[in-house]
PDB file of C-alpha atoms in Angstrom:
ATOM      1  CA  UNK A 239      25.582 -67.815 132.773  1.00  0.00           C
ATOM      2  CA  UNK A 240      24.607 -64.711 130.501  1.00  0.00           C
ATOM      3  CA  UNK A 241      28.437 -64.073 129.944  1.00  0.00           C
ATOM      4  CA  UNK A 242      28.946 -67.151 128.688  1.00  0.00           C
ATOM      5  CA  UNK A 243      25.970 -67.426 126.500  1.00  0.00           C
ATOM      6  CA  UNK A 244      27.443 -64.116 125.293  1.00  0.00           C
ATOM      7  CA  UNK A 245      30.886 -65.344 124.952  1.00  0.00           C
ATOM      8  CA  UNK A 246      29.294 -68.113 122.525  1.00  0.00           C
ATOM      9  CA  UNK A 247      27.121 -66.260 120.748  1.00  0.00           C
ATOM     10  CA  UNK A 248      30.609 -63.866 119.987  1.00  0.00           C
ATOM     11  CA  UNK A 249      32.589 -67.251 119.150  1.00  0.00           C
ATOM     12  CA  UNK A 250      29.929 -68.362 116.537  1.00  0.00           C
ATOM     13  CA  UNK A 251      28.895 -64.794 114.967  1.00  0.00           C
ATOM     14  CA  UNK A 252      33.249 -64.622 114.435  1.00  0.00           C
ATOM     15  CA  UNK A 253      33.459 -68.046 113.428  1.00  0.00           C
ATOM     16  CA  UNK A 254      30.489 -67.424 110.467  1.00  0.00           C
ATOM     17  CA  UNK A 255      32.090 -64.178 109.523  1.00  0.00           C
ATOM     18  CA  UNK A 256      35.630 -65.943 108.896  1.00  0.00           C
ATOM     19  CA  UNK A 257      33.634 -68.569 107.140  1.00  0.00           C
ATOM     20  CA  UNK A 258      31.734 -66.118 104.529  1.00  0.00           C
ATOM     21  CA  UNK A 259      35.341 -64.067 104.280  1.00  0.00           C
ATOM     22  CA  UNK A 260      36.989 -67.426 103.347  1.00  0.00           C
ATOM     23  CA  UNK A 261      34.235 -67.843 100.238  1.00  0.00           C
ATOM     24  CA  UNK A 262      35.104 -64.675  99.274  1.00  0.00           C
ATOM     25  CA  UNK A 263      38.627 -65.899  98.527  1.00  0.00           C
ATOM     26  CA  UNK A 264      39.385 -67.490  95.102  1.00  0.00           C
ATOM     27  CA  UNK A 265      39.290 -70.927  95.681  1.00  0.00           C
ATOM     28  CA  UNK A 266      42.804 -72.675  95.741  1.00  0.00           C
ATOM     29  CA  UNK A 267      43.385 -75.847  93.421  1.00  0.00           C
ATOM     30  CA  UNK A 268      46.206 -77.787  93.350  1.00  0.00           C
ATOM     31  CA  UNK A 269      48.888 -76.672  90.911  1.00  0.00           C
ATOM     32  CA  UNK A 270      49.138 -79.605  88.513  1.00  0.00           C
ATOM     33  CA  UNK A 271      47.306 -82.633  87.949  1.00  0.00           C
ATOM     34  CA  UNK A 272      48.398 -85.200  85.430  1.00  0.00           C
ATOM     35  CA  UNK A 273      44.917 -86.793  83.944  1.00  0.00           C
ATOM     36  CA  UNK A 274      46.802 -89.485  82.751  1.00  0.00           C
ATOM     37  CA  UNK A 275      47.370 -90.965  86.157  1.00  0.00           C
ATOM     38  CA  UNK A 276      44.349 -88.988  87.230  1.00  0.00           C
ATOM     39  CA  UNK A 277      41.635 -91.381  85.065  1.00  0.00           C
ATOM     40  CA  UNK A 278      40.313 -94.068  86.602  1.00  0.00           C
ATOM     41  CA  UNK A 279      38.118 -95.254  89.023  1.00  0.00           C
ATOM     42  CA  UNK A 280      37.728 -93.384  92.238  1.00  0.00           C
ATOM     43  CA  UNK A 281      35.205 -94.154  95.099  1.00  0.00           C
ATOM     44  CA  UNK A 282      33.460 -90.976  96.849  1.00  0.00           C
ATOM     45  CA  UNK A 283      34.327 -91.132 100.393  1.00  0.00           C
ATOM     46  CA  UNK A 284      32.496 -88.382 101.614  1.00  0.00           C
ATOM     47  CA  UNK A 285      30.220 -84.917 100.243  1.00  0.00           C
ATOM     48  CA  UNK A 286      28.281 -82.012 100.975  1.00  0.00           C
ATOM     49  CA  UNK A 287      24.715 -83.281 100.052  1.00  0.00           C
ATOM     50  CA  UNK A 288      23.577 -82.191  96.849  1.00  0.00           C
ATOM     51  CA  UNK A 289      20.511 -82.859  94.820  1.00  0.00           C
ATOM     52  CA  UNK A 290      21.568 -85.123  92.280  1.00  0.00           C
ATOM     53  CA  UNK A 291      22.965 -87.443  94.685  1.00  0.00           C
ATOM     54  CA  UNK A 292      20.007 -87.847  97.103  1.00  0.00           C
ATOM     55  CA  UNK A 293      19.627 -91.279  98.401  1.00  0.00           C
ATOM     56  CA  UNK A 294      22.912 -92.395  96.818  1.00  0.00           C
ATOM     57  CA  UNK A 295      25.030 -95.014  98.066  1.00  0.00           C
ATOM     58  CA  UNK A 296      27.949 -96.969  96.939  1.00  0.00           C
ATOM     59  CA  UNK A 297      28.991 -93.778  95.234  1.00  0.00           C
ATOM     60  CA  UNK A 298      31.760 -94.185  92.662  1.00  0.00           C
ATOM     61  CA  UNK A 299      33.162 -92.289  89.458  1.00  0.00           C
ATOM     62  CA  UNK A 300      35.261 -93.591  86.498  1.00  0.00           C
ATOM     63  CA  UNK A 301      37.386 -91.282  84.621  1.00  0.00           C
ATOM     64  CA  UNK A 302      38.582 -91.721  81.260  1.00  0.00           C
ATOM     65  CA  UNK A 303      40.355 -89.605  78.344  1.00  0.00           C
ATOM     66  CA  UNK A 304      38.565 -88.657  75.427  1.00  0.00           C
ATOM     67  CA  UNK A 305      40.484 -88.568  71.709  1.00  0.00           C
ATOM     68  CA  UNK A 306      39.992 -84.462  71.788  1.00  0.00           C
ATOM     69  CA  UNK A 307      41.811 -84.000  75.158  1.00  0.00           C
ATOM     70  CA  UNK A 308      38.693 -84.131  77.533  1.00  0.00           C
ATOM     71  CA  UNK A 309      37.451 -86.486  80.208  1.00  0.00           C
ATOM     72  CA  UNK A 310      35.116 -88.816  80.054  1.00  0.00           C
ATOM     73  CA  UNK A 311      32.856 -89.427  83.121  1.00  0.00           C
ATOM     74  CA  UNK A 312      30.620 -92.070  84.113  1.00  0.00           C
ATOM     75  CA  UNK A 313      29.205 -91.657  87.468  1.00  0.00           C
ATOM     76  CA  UNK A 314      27.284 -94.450  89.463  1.00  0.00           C
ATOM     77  CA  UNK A 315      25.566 -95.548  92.281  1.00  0.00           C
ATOM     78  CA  UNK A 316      23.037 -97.007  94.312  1.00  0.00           C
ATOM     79  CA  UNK A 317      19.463 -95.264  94.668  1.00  0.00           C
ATOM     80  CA  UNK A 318      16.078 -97.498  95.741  1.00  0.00           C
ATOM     81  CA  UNK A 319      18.246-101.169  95.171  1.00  0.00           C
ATOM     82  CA  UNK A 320      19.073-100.156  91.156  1.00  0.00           C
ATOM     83  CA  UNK A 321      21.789 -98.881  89.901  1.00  0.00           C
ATOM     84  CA  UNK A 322      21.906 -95.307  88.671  1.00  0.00           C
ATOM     85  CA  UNK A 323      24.336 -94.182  86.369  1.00  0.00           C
ATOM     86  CA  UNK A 324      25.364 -91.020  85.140  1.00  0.00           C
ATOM     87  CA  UNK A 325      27.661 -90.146  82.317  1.00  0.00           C
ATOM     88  CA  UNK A 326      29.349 -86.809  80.951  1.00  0.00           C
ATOM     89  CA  UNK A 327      32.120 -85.168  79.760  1.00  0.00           C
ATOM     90  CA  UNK A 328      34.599 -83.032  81.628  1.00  0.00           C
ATOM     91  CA  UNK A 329      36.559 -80.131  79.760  1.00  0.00           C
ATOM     92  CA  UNK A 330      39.634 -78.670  80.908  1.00  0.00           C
ATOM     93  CA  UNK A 331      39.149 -75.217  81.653  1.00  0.00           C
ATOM     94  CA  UNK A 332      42.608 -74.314  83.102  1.00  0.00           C
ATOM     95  CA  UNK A 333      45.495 -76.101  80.749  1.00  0.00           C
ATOM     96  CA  UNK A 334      48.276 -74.785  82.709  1.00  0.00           C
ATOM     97  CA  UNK A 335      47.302 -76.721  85.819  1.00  0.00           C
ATOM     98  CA  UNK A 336      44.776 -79.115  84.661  1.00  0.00           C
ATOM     99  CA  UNK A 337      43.302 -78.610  88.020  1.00  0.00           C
ATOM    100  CA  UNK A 338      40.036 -76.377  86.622  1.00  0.00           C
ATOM    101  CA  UNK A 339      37.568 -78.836  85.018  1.00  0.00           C
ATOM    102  CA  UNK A 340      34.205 -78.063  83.411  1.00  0.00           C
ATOM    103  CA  UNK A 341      31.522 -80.867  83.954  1.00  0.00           C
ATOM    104  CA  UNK A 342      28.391 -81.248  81.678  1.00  0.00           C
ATOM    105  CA  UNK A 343      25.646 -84.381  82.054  1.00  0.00           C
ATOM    106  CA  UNK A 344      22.861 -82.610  80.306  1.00  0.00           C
ATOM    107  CA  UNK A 345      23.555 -79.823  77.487  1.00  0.00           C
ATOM    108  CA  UNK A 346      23.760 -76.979  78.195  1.00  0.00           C
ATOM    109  CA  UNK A 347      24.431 -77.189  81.964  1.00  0.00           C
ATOM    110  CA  UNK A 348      28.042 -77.238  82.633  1.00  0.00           C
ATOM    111  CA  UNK A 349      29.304 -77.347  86.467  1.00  0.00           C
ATOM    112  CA  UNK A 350      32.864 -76.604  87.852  1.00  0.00           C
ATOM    113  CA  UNK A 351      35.170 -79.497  89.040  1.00  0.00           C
ATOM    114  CA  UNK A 352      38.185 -78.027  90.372  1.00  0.00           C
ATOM    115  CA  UNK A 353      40.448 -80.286  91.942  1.00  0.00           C
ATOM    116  CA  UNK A 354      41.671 -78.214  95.336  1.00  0.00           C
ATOM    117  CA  UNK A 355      43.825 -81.576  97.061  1.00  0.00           C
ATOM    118  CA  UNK A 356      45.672 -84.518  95.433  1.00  0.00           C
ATOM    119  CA  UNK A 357      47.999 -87.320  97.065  1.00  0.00           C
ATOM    120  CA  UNK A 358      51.395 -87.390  95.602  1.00  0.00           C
ATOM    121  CA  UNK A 359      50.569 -90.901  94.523  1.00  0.00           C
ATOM    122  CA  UNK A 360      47.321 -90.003  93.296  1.00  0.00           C
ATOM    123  CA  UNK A 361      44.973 -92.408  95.560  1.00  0.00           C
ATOM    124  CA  UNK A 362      42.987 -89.716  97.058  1.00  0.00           C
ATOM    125  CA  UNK A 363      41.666 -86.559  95.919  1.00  0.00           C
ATOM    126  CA  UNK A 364      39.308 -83.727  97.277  1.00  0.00           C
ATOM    127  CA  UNK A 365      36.927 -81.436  94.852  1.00  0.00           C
ATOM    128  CA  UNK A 366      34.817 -78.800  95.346  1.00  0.00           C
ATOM    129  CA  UNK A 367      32.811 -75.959  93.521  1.00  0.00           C
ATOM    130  CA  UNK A 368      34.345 -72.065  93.964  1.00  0.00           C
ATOM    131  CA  UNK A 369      30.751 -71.526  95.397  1.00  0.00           C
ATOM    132  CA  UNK A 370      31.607 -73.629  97.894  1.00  0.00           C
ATOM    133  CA  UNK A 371      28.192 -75.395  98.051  1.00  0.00           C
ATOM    134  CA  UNK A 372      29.881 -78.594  96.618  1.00  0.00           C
ATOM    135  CA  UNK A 373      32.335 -80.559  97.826  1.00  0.00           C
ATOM    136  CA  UNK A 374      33.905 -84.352  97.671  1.00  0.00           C
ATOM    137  CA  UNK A 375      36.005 -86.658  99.168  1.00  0.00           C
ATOM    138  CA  UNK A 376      37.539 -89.267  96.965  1.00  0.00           C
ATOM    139  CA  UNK A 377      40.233 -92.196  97.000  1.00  0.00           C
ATOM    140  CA  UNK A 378      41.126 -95.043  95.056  1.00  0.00           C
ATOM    141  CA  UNK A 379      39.498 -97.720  97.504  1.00  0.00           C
ATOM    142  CA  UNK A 380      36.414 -97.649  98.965  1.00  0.00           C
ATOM    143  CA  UNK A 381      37.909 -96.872 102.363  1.00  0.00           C
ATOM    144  CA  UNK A 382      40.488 -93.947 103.322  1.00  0.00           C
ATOM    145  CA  UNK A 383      42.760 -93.451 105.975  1.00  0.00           C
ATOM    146  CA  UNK A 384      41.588 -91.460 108.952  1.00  0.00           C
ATOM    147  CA  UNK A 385      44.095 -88.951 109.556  1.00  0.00           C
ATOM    148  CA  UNK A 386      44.416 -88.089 105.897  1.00  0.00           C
ATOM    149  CA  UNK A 387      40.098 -87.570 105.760  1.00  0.00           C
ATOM    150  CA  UNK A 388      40.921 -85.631 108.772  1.00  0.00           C
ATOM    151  CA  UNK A 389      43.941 -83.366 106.721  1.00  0.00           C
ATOM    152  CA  UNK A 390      41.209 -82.651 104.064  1.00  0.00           C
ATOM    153  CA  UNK A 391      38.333 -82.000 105.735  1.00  0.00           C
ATOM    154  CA  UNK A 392      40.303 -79.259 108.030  1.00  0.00           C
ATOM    155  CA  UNK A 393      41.736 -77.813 104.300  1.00  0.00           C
ATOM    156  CA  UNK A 394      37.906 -77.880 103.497  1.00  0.00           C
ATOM    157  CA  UNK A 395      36.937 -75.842 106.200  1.00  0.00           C
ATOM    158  CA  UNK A 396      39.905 -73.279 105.768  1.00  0.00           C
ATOM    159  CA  UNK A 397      38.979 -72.990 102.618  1.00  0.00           C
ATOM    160  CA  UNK A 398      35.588 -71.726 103.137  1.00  0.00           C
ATOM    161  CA  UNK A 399      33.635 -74.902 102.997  1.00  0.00           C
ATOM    162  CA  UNK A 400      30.868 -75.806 105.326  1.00  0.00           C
ATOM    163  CA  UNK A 401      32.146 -78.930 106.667  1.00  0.00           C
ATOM    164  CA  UNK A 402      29.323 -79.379 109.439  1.00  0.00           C
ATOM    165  CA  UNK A 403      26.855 -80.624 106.589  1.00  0.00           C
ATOM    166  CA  UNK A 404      30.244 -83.019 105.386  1.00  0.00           C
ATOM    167  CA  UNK A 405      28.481 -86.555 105.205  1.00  0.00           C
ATOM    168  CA  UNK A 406      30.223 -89.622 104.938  1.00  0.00           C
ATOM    169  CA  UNK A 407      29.150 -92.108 101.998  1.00  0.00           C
ATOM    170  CA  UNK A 408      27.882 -95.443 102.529  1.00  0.00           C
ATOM    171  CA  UNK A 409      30.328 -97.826 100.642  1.00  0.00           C
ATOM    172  CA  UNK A 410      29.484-100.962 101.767  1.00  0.00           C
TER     173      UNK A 410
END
């Protein structure tokens, strides 16, 4: 019994330490993303929990492109039975790839959006923070196929990201 509550203990202490070597690896983005087929309306499938979205449901994002070159972002969803919306602008921080944006809601603060998996066709996506602490799951419809949530949330994890805390959104 002690050698396998030994063995465990090993198993985990490795597992953490590959973990905090992965966030100390640039994180990967795609290598191109076209916003023109990239704006629209995309439904968040699943996310790390973060503060901002706290008691969010029906979680959704629509993307549009500004006159200077930027994004425009309106963010909504349901918190105590209203509607919360949240909108912002998104600057492209990497122009070679597209895949680096900069988010700001509130001047000054500014957060990273970098865009680390894309279908071909564009109907899912998966973003996350290079600190790792944020993370989400989009796709085009409220629903998204199980093996391909599967796909990203294993890329999540080998990327560094703590996918135990992963939690699906309630979409209705």
């Amino acid at each position: 019994m002690k050698k396998e509550i030994i063995a465990g203990s090993v198993a985990l202490g490795l597992a953490a330490l590959t973990v905090q070597s992965l966030r100390c690896e640039p994180l990967a983005t795609v290598p191109y993303v076209d916003l023109k087929k990239y704006v629209g309306a995309w439904f968040e499938i699943a996310a790390l929990p973060a503060w901002f979205e706290s008691g969010c449901t029906f979680t959704s994002a629509a993307y549009g492109l500004a006159a200077d070159g930027g994004v425009i972002v309106k963010n909504r969803c349901i918190k105590d039975n209203k509607i919360k919306i949240a909108e912002g602008r998104a600057y492209v921080a990497d122009k070679t790839s597209n895949a680096k944006l900069d988010v700001q809601f509130q001047w000054p603060f500014k957060g990273k959006y970098w865009i680390i998996a894309l279908g071909d066709d564009y109907s899912y996506a998966m973003v996350g923070h290079p600190n790792r602490k944020y993370l989400w799951i989009l796709s085009r419809r409220s629903t998204l196929d199980e093996q391909i949530y599967n796909k990203l949330v294993a890329q999540a994890a080998s990327q560094g990201f703590d996918v135990r805390k992963l939690k699906r959104t309630v979409q209705g």
